[in-house]
Coordinates of C-alpha atoms in Angstrom, one line a residue:
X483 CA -7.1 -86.1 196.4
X484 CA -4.9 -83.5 197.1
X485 CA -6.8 -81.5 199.8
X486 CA -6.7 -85.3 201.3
X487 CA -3.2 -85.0 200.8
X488 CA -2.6 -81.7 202.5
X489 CA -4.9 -82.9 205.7
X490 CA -3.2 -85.7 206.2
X491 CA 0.4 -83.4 205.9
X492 CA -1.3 -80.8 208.7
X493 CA -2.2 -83.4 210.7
X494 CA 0.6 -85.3 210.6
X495 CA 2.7 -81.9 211.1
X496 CA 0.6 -80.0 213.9
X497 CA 1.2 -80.0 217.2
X498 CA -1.9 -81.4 218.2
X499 CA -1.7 -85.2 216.3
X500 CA 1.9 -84.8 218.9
X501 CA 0.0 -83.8 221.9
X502 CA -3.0 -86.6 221.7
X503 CA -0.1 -89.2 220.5
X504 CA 2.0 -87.7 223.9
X505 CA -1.4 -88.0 226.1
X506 CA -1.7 -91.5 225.0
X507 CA 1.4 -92.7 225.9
X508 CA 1.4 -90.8 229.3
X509 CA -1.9 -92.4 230.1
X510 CA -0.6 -95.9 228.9
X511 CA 2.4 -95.7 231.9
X512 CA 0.3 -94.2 234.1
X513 CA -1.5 -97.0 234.0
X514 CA 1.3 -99.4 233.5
X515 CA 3.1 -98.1 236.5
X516 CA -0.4 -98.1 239.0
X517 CA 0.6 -95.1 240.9
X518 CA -2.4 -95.3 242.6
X519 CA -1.9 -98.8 243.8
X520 CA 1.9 -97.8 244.8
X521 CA 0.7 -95.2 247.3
X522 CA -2.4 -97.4 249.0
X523 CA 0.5 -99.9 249.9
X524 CA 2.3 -97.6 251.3
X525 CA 0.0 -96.3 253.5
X526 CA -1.7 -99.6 254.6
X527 CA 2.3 -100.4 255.8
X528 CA 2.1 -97.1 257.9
X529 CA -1.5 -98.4 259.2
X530 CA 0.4 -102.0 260.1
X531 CA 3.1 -100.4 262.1
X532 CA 1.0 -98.1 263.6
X533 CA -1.6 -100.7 264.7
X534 CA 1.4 -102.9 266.1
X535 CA 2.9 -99.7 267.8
X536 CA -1.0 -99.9 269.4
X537 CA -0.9 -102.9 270.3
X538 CA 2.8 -102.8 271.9
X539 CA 1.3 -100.3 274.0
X540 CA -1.6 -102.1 274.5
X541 CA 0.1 -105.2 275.7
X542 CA 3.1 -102.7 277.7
X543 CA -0.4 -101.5 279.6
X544 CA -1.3 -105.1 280.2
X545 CA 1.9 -106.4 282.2
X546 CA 1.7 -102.9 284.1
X547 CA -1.6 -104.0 285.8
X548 CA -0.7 -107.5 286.3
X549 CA 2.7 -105.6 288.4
X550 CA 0.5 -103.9 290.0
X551 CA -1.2 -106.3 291.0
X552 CA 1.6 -108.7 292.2
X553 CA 3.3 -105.9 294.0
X554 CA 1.0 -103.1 295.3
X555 CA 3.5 -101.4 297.2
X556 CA 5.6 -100.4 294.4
X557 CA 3.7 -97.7 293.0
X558 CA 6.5 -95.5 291.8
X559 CA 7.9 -98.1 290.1
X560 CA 5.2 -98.8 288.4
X561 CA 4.6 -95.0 287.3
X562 CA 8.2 -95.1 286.4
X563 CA 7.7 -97.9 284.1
X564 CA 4.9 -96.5 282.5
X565 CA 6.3 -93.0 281.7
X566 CA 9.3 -95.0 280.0
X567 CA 7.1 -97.1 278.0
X568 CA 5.0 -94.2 277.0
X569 CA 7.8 -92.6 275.9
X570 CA 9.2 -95.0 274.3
X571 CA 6.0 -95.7 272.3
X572 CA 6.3 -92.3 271.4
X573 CA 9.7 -92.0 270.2
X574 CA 9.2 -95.5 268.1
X575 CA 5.8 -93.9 266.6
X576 CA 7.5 -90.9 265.8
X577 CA 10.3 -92.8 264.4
X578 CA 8.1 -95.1 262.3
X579 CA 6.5 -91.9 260.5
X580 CA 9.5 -90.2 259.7
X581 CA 10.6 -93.3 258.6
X582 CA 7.9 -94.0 256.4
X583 CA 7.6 -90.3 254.9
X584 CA 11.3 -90.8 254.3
X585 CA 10.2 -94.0 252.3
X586 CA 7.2 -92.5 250.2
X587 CA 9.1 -89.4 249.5
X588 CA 11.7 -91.4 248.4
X589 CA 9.0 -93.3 245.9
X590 CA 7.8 -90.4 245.0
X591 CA 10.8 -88.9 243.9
X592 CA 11.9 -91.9 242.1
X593 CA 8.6 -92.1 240.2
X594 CA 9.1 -88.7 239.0
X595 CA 12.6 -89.3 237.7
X596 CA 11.5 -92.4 236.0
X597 CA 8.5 -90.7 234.5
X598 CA 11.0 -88.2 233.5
X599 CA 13.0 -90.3 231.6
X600 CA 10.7 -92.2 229.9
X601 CA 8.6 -89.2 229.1
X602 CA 12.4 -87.9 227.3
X603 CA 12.3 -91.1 225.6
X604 CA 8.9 -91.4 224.2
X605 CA 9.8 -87.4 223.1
X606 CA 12.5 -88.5 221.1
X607 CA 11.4 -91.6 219.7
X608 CA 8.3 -89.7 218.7
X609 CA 10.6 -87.0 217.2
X610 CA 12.9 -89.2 214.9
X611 CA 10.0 -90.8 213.6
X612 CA 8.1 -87.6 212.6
X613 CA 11.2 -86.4 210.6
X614 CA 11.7 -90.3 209.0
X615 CA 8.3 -89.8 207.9
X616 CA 8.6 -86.4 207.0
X617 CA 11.4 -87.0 204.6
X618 CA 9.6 -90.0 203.4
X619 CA 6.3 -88.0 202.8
X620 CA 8.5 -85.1 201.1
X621 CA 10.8 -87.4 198.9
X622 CA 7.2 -88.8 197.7
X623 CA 6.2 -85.7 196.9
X624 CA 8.9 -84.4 194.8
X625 CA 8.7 -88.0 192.8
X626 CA 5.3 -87.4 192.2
X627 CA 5.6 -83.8 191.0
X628 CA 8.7 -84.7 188.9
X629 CA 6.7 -87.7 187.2
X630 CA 4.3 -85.5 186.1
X631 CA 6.5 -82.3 185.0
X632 CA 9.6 -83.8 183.6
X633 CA 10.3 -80.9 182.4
X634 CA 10.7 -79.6 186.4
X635 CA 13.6 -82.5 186.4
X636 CA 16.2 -80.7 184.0
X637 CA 15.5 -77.3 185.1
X638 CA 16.3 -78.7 188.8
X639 CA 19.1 -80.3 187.3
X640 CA 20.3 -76.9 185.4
X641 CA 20.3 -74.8 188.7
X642 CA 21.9 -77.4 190.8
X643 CA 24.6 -77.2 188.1
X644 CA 24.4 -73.4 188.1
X645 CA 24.6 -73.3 191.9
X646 CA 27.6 -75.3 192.3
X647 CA 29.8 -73.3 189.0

């Protein structure tokens, strides 16, 4: 019974029972948070914009022929408006994605802080109760070696008196 006794106290003690409990509850927010599910929305919203950008241009592409068609003579107009709407296409497609890598960064970075923090959390909580049930496991023990050598009681008793005169 005591070997089971002393198993239990290593396991409870060592590192490892910490690290599986640790990788347990990292899994858990992992899981909870669905990182994975965070970052496929965020780039199906950079495929939406993009496509729209597309289809801006698309449609920009459409009233240039239909001009063309209504005024032939105005060529350089036409090229004129095209190069500004290509351009313009351009700096809004440029702008989207910095924009959105601005956005997932920021998620990013705010995922890591929170993970962070509640990682810190979990640490500590895991922490105070090892050393509650630490105590708990040690008070038990001296009351069970003290109950069976009484005798261990009075010379305790004798050096704390000792220790203190």
């Amino acid at each position: 019974m005591n070997t089971v006794g002393q198993i239990w106290n290593f396991i409870v003690t060592s590192n490892f029972f910490n690290f599986v409990v640790m990788v347990l509850i990292l899994a858990w927010i992992v899981k909870k948070v669905n990182l994975g599910t965070v970052l496929e929305n965020a780039v199906n919203n950079i495929k939406n914009i993009i496509s729209k950008a597309e289809e801006e241009k698309t449609s920009a592409e459409k009233e240039l022929l239909n001009a063309q068609k209504s005024v032939e003579n105005l060529d350089v107009e036409i090229k004129e408006k095209i190069d500004t709407a290509e351009k313009q296409a351009e700096k809004i497609a440029k702008n989207i994605i910095l924009d959105t890598e601005k956005k997932v960064q920021n998620i990013k970075s705010n995922i890591d802080r929170v993970l962070e923090a509640e990682e810190k959390t979990i640490s500590a909580r895991l922490s105070k109760k090892t050393a509650t049930a630490s105590s708990e496991l040690a008070k038990q023990h001296i009351k069970s070696v003290l109950a069976l050598h009484p005798e261990l009681h009075e010379k305790y008793i004798n050096q704390s008196i000792e220790e203190l005169g």
